[in-house]
């Protein structure tokens, strides 16, 4: 998929150069340098998400997920919507757990300050509002699963696989578009 994008980028660059649109070409090259899609490579997208989690950048995580939602997930069939919501919810839970494990109670509290109103109607988070007030959430049966390395690894693998499937589907779509351009 990344190779296809690079070929397509090069075709667009060649076209812009051929037409003499040098300022547009410069703009394209600049935007490609700050490409949020990470070249539509799952490993790079995963690195981005995990790096945002590692530095407790809740705003960045939410913005990147919103970007992925608008750019990739909205193009999917509705049957994938519950999976997308579950992955997002799980990433937010991982954010809380990660912050707690690293002794960043300030980040846990800031999370609930920022996200409280939005998550109040989310039944998946109903019990999580008690998280900051529990002395040892890792020992609490309600939260112990999320502190388990196996759950965290499963989330990472699930997200990786989901993104792979989505990008593979987009690759097929791009191929169809390319074929329709060739035959038109």
XYZ file of N, CA and C in Angstrom:
552
model
N 0.829 -1.196 0.000
C 0.000 0.000 0.000
C 0.867 1.250 0.000
N 1.920 1.240 0.782
C 2.799 2.406 0.840
C 3.442 2.652 -0.512
N 3.827 1.573 -1.181
C 4.447 1.717 -2.506
C 3.460 2.318 -3.497
N 2.199 1.918 -3.391
C 1.168 2.468 -4.285
C 0.996 3.964 -4.046
N 1.001 4.353 -2.800
C 0.856 5.779 -2.477
C 2.046 6.579 -2.993
N 3.238 6.003 -2.837
C 4.431 6.699 -3.324
C 4.383 6.860 -4.838
N 3.929 5.831 -5.549
C 3.805 5.909 -7.011
C 2.772 6.958 -7.407
N 1.648 6.962 -6.692
C 0.606 7.934 -6.980
C 1.088 9.353 -6.683
N 1.798 9.523 -5.551
C 2.373 10.831 -5.227
C 3.307 11.301 -6.337
N 4.135 10.387 -6.839
C 5.069 10.741 -7.891
C 4.343 11.119 -9.182
N 3.252 10.404 -9.497
C 2.453 10.754 -10.677
C 1.864 12.157 -10.548
N 1.360 12.469 -9.375
C 0.789 13.810 -9.152
C 1.875 14.862 -9.269
N 3.044 14.593 -8.668
C 4.163 15.541 -8.769
C 4.564 15.756 -10.222
N 4.674 14.666 -10.982
C 5.037 14.781 -12.402
C 4.009 15.611 -13.164
N 2.737 15.379 -12.875
C 1.674 16.126 -13.533
C 1.780 17.620 -13.201
N 1.963 17.931 -11.924
C 2.065 19.335 -11.513
C 3.267 20.004 -12.170
N 4.365 19.284 -12.230
C 5.560 19.819 -12.880
C 5.322 20.019 -14.376
N 4.695 19.042 -15.016
C 4.381 19.123 -16.435
C 3.512 20.330 -16.735
N 2.513 20.585 -15.865
C 1.597 21.714 -16.075
C 2.187 23.046 -15.639
N 3.342 23.006 -14.952
C 3.968 24.254 -14.530
C 3.432 24.796 -13.214
N 2.775 23.965 -12.439
C 2.210 24.388 -11.156
C 3.259 24.220 -10.059
N 4.315 25.024 -10.148
C 5.440 24.847 -9.230
C 5.086 25.199 -7.784
N 4.277 26.225 -7.590
C 3.916 26.572 -6.201
C 3.015 25.493 -5.596
N 2.157 24.909 -6.410
C 1.318 23.807 -5.939
C 2.184 22.596 -5.619
N 3.191 22.354 -6.449
C 4.118 21.248 -6.220
C 4.867 21.436 -4.905
N 5.326 22.660 -4.634
C 6.033 22.943 -3.377
C 5.106 22.720 -2.185
N 3.867 23.145 -2.325
C 2.891 22.951 -1.244
C 2.643 21.469 -1.002
N 2.493 20.715 -2.065
C 2.290 19.268 -1.945
C 3.477 18.618 -1.236
N 4.681 18.968 -1.648
C 5.865 18.377 -1.023
C 5.945 18.729 0.459
N 5.576 19.938 0.805
C 5.577 20.342 2.217
C 4.534 19.554 3.007
N 3.360 19.398 2.446
C 2.313 18.643 3.133
C 2.662 17.171 3.258
N 3.341 16.631 2.275
C 3.767 15.235 2.359
C 4.752 15.022 3.508
N 5.531 16.047 3.831
C 6.479 15.941 4.938
C 5.761 15.836 6.281
N 4.592 16.437 6.379
C 3.841 16.427 7.648
C 2.615 15.528 7.550
N 2.707 14.537 6.700
C 1.587 13.635 6.434
C 1.172 12.858 7.675
N -0.066 13.048 8.115
C -0.582 12.329 9.280
C -0.836 10.861 8.988
N -1.009 10.516 7.731
C -1.276 9.120 7.380
C -0.053 8.243 7.563
N 1.105 8.880 7.724
C 2.344 8.133 7.867
C 2.545 7.210 6.666
N 2.218 7.734 5.489
C 2.393 6.939 4.280
C 1.449 5.754 4.228
N 0.367 5.830 4.964
C -0.603 4.736 5.059
C 0.082 3.415 5.404
N 0.985 3.481 6.354
C 1.655 2.279 6.847
C 1.214 2.033 8.276
N 0.721 0.850 8.502
C 0.161 0.505 9.809
C 1.204 0.645 10.911
N 2.423 0.201 10.663
C 3.434 0.274 11.710
C 3.703 1.721 12.128
N 3.716 2.625 11.181
C 3.928 4.040 11.508
C 2.722 4.634 12.236
N 1.538 4.220 11.830
C 0.333 4.710 12.505
C 0.303 4.208 13.951
N 0.691 2.958 14.151
C 0.743 2.389 15.497
C 1.786 3.118 16.346
N 2.937 3.407 15.751
C 3.974 4.173 16.461
C 3.434 5.517 16.920
N 2.683 6.172 16.055
C 2.115 7.479 16.389
C 1.171 7.365 17.582
N 0.281 6.394 17.550
C -0.689 6.215 18.632
C 0.033 5.879 19.929
N 0.972 4.940 19.874
C 1.669 4.530 21.100
C 2.571 5.631 21.641
N 3.123 6.449 20.777
C 3.946 7.559 21.270
C 3.074 8.611 21.958
N 1.874 8.837 21.448
C 0.956 9.774 22.099
C 0.535 9.252 23.470
N 0.313 7.951 23.562
C -0.014 7.347 24.860
C 1.158 7.464 25.826
N 2.365 7.257 25.336
C 3.554 7.262 26.193
C 3.840 8.622 26.808
N 3.466 9.686 26.097
C 3.739 11.036 26.615
C 2.477 11.687 27.187
N 1.434 10.886 27.356
C 0.175 11.353 27.963
C -0.430 12.530 27.207
N -0.355 12.479 25.882
C -0.913 13.548 25.048
C -2.348 13.178 24.660
N -3.259 13.421 25.578
C -4.659 13.079 25.357
C -5.236 13.849 24.178
N -4.944 15.141 24.110
C -5.456 15.959 23.008
C -4.932 15.449 21.669
N -3.649 15.131 21.608
C -3.059 14.605 20.377
C -3.657 13.264 19.996
N -3.881 12.405 20.981
C -4.486 11.098 20.734
C -5.893 11.256 20.177
N -6.663 12.138 20.784
C -8.032 12.368 20.318
C -8.048 12.975 18.923
N -7.149 13.908 18.662
C -7.088 14.528 17.337
C -6.668 13.508 16.281
N -5.702 12.664 16.602
C -5.251 11.657 15.641
C -6.354 10.638 15.379
N -7.063 10.225 16.428
C -8.163 9.277 16.241
C -9.275 9.922 15.410
N -9.555 11.183 15.668
C -10.576 11.895 14.876
C -10.142 11.964 13.411
N -8.874 12.219 13.201
C -8.341 12.266 11.844
C -8.502 10.905 11.159
N -8.123 9.820 11.860
C -8.281 8.485 11.292
C -9.746 8.185 11.014
N -10.591 8.624 11.906
C -12.026 8.407 11.728
C -12.516 9.106 10.460
N -12.150 10.355 10.292
C -12.600 11.113 9.129
C -11.962 10.606 7.839
N -10.704 10.225 7.919
C -9.944 9.851 6.719
C -10.168 8.399 6.293
N -10.329 7.508 7.294
C -10.417 6.089 6.980
C -11.735 5.449 7.404
N -12.079 5.606 8.666
C -13.167 4.824 9.240
C -14.544 5.201 8.706
N -14.754 6.466 8.374
C -16.063 6.884 7.863
C -16.386 6.275 6.504
N -15.372 5.791 5.821
C -15.569 5.171 4.505
C -15.960 3.710 4.605
N -15.921 3.184 5.821
C -16.240 1.768 6.020
C -17.740 1.558 6.126
N -18.124 0.306 5.971
C -19.528 -0.054 6.152
C -19.908 0.147 7.620
N -21.182 0.380 7.854
C -21.684 0.642 9.212
C -21.429 -0.511 10.174
N -21.269 -1.700 9.668
C -21.073 -2.858 10.550
C -19.764 -2.769 11.319
N -18.841 -1.919 10.876
C -17.568 -1.748 11.568
C -17.634 -0.691 12.681
N -18.696 0.061 12.732
C -18.806 1.150 13.708
C -18.640 0.673 15.158
N -19.261 -0.430 15.582
C -19.044 -0.883 16.964
C -17.578 -1.231 17.256
N -16.888 -1.795 16.293
C -15.468 -2.126 16.481
C -14.636 -0.859 16.637
N -14.950 0.142 15.850
C -14.225 1.414 15.922
C -14.434 2.059 17.287
N -15.683 2.073 17.748
C -15.975 2.651 19.075
C -15.283 1.866 20.183
N -15.268 0.542 20.068
C -14.634 -0.307 21.077
C -13.124 -0.061 21.117
N -12.505 0.069 19.957
C -11.068 0.344 19.918
C -10.758 1.709 20.523
N -11.558 2.698 20.190
C -11.340 4.033 20.752
C -11.500 4.002 22.265
N -12.549 3.366 22.725
C -12.795 3.255 24.160
C -11.643 2.538 24.862
N -11.151 1.485 24.250
C -10.038 0.727 24.828
C -8.762 1.558 24.876
N -8.515 2.362 23.844
C -7.342 3.233 23.855
C -7.435 4.268 24.974
N -8.623 4.791 25.194
C -8.802 5.763 26.274
C -8.586 5.101 27.637
N -9.050 3.883 27.784
C -8.827 3.148 29.032
C -7.345 2.868 29.229
N -6.670 2.519 28.144
C -5.232 2.284 28.223
C -4.503 3.567 28.623
N -4.973 4.686 28.129
C -4.391 5.978 28.511
C -4.467 6.159 30.024
N -5.633 5.901 30.592
C -5.832 6.053 32.035
C -4.927 5.100 32.809
N -4.920 3.837 32.400
C -4.112 2.822 33.079
C -2.633 3.161 32.985
N -2.182 3.557 31.806
C -0.784 3.915 31.605
C -0.391 5.085 32.507
N -1.230 6.099 32.557
C -0.941 7.257 33.403
C -0.874 6.838 34.876
N -1.796 5.995 35.300
C -1.809 5.543 36.696
C -0.556 4.719 37.014
N -0.206 3.790 36.125
C 0.957 2.940 36.360
C 2.254 3.744 36.438
N 2.299 4.846 35.746
C 3.502 5.684 35.746
C 3.453 6.769 36.814
N 2.457 6.671 37.704
C 2.358 7.624 38.808
C 1.908 9.008 38.401
N 1.233 9.116 37.280
C 0.768 10.415 36.785
C -0.708 10.600 37.105
N -1.007 10.685 38.397
C -2.387 10.880 38.846
C -2.947 12.195 38.295
N -2.067 13.182 38.090
C -2.508 14.448 37.515
C -3.099 14.237 36.116
N -2.516 13.332 35.342
C -3.020 13.039 33.996
C -4.337 12.275 34.060
N -4.480 11.411 35.062
C -5.738 10.682 35.237
C -6.859 11.671 35.561
N -6.586 12.570 36.486
C -7.604 13.566 36.855
C -7.909 14.505 35.693
N -6.871 14.910 34.967
C -7.075 15.794 33.805
C -7.907 15.084 32.741
N -7.702 13.778 32.588
C -8.483 13.004 31.632
C -9.972 13.133 31.939
N -10.333 12.918 33.196
C -11.751 12.959 33.560
C -12.313 14.379 33.524
N -11.475 15.364 33.775
C -11.924 16.754 33.641
C -12.249 17.067 32.175
N -11.366 16.641 31.280
C -11.545 16.935 29.863
C -12.613 16.078 29.207
N -12.675 14.819 29.593
C -13.531 13.864 28.899
C -14.827 13.542 29.637
N -14.962 14.015 30.869
C -16.096 13.640 31.709
C -17.445 13.836 31.049
N -17.699 15.020 30.548
C -19.006 15.310 29.951
C -19.278 14.419 28.740
N -18.255 14.201 27.936
C -18.413 13.385 26.727
C -18.642 11.909 27.062
N -17.950 11.428 28.083
C -18.029 10.003 28.416
C -19.188 9.656 29.349
N -19.824 10.664 29.890
C -20.928 10.436 30.826
C -22.041 9.595 30.211
N -22.293 9.789 28.935
C -23.362 9.045 28.269
C -22.874 7.710 27.696
N -21.584 7.436 27.833
C -21.006 6.200 27.331
C -21.062 5.143 28.431
N -21.931 4.168 28.274
C -22.102 3.121 29.274
C -20.838 2.329 29.528
N -19.950 2.283 28.538
C -18.696 1.563 28.674
C -17.781 2.203 29.725
N -18.007 3.480 30.022
C -17.166 4.206 30.968
C -17.853 4.476 32.307
N -19.052 3.962 32.477
C -19.824 4.243 33.696
C -19.004 3.975 34.960
N -18.381 2.814 35.030
C -17.617 2.441 36.219
C -16.284 3.166 36.328
N -15.789 3.683 35.226
C -14.471 4.303 35.214
C -14.403 5.636 35.947
N -15.543 6.241 36.207
C -15.521 7.517 36.926
C -15.082 7.336 38.378
N -15.120 6.106 38.875
C -14.642 5.844 40.233
C -13.134 5.577 40.254
N -12.526 5.394 39.116
C -11.108 5.030 39.015
C -10.192 5.928 39.844
N -10.294 7.263 39.732
C -9.347 8.113 40.475
C -9.486 8.003 41.995
N -10.591 7.465 42.474
C -10.837 7.430 43.903
C -10.567 6.063 44.534
N -10.125 5.118 43.725
C -9.817 3.785 44.225
C -8.320 3.731 44.518
N -7.995 3.299 45.731
C -6.592 3.301 46.170
C -5.704 2.412 45.305
N -6.153 1.223 44.976
C -5.351 0.299 44.178
C -6.205 -0.275 43.048
N -6.412 0.492 41.976
C -7.278 0.015 40.891
C -6.791 -1.280 40.242
N -5.495 -1.535 40.250
C -4.971 -2.758 39.648
C -5.454 -3.994 40.397
N -5.777 -3.835 41.683
C -6.264 -4.950 42.494
C -7.784 -5.041 42.506
N -8.440 -4.042 41.970
C -9.895 -4.005 41.947
C -10.403 -4.883 40.796
N -11.343 -5.785 41.063
C -11.834 -6.688 40.005
C -12.417 -5.944 38.795
N -12.899 -4.734 39.022
C -13.491 -3.956 37.930
C -12.435 -3.490 36.922
N -11.218 -3.272 37.391
C -10.172 -2.704 36.542
C -8.967 -3.606 36.331
N -8.853 -4.688 37.080
C -7.635 -5.504 37.045
C -7.315 -6.024 35.641
N -8.333 -6.324 34.858
C -8.113 -6.809 33.490
C -7.263 -5.833 32.680
N -7.509 -4.537 32.845
C -6.858 -3.513 32.033
C -5.395 -3.295 32.413
N -5.000 -3.783 33.572
C -3.608 -3.694 33.996
C -2.813 -4.913 33.536
N -3.512 -5.876 32.984
C -2.916 -7.114 32.534
C -2.172 -6.869 31.215
N -0.922 -7.266 31.159
C -0.105 -7.086 29.945
C -0.739 -7.784 28.746
N -1.381 -8.908 28.994
C -2.017 -9.654 27.904
C -3.142 -8.825 27.274
N -3.937 -8.127 28.095
C -5.004 -7.272 27.549
C -4.400 -6.151 26.708
N -3.342 -5.552 27.213
C -2.707 -4.450 26.496
C -2.106 -4.919 25.171
N -1.483 -6.089 25.191
C -0.925 -6.641 23.959
C -2.030 -7.015 22.965
N -3.129 -7.541 23.490
C -4.264 -7.899 22.631
C -4.858 -6.649 21.989
N -4.958 -5.578 22.748
C -5.451 -4.315 22.189
C -4.534 -3.846 21.073
N -3.252 -3.885 21.317
C -2.297 -3.439 20.302
C -2.416 -4.287 19.035
N -2.500 -5.591 19.204
C -2.634 -6.490 18.058
C -3.969 -6.273 17.332
N -5.042 -6.087 18.088
C -6.366 -5.859 17.486
C -6.382 -4.578 16.669
N -5.802 -3.530 17.226
C -5.760 -2.259 16.503
C -4.900 -2.394 15.252
N -3.776 -3.051 15.381
C -2.897 -3.268 14.231
C -3.635 -4.032 13.131
N -4.301 -5.116 13.502
C -5.029 -5.920 12.522
C -6.171 -5.134 11.883
N -6.887 -4.365 12.698
C -7.994 -3.573 12.169
C -7.490 -2.554 11.151
N -6.428 -1.835 11.498
C -5.872 -0.857 10.569
C -5.365 -1.532 9.297
N -4.784 -2.715 9.443
C -4.314 -3.452 8.271
C -5.459 -3.793 7.329
N -6.567 -4.258 7.908
C -7.732 -4.611 7.096
C -8.299 -3.369 6.406
N -8.397 -2.275 7.146
C -8.931 -1.034 6.579
C -8.046 -0.551 5.435
N -6.742 -0.558 5.646
C -5.838 -0.086 4.595
C -5.818 -1.025 3.399
N -5.969 -2.308 3.631
C -6.052 -3.261 2.526
C -7.310 -2.995 1.697
N -8.412 -2.712 2.392
C -9.655 -2.389 1.682
C -9.488 -1.105 0.869
N -8.772 -0.133 1.434
C -8.528 1.113 0.698
C -7.630 0.848 -0.513
N -6.685 -0.070 -0.371
C -5.802 -0.424 -1.483
C -6.630 -0.970 -2.645
N -7.580 -1.814 -2.335
C -8.464 -2.364 -3.367
C -9.270 -1.243 -4.013
N -9.771 -0.314 -3.202
C -10.525 0.828 -3.720
C -9.648 1.676 -4.639
N -8.404 1.974 -4.212
C -7.500 2.756 -5.043
C -7.205 2.041 -6.359
N -7.052 0.729 -6.300
C -6.797 -0.058 -7.513
C -7.973 0.059 -8.471
N -9.181 -0.031 -7.944
C -10.372 0.105 -8.784
C -10.453 1.491 -9.404
N -10.126 2.498 -8.624
C -10.149 3.875 -9.141
C -9.103 4.022 -10.247
N -7.910 3.479 -9.999
C -6.860 3.553 -10.995
C -7.268 2.861 -12.286
N -7.889 1.689 -12.155
C -8.346 0.968 -13.340
C -9.427 1.744 -14.084
N -10.315 2.400 -13.327
C -11.361 3.161 -14.000
C -10.772 4.364 -14.729
N -9.692 4.944 -14.208
C -9.037 6.068 -14.865
C -8.370 5.587 -16.154
N -7.722 4.437 -16.075
C -7.027 3.885 -17.238
C -8.008 3.581 -18.370
N -9.176 3.036 -18.025
C -10.140 2.613 -19.048
C -11.092 3.727 -19.466
N -11.003 4.882 -18.854
C -11.889 5.986 -19.242
C -11.364 6.771 -20.415
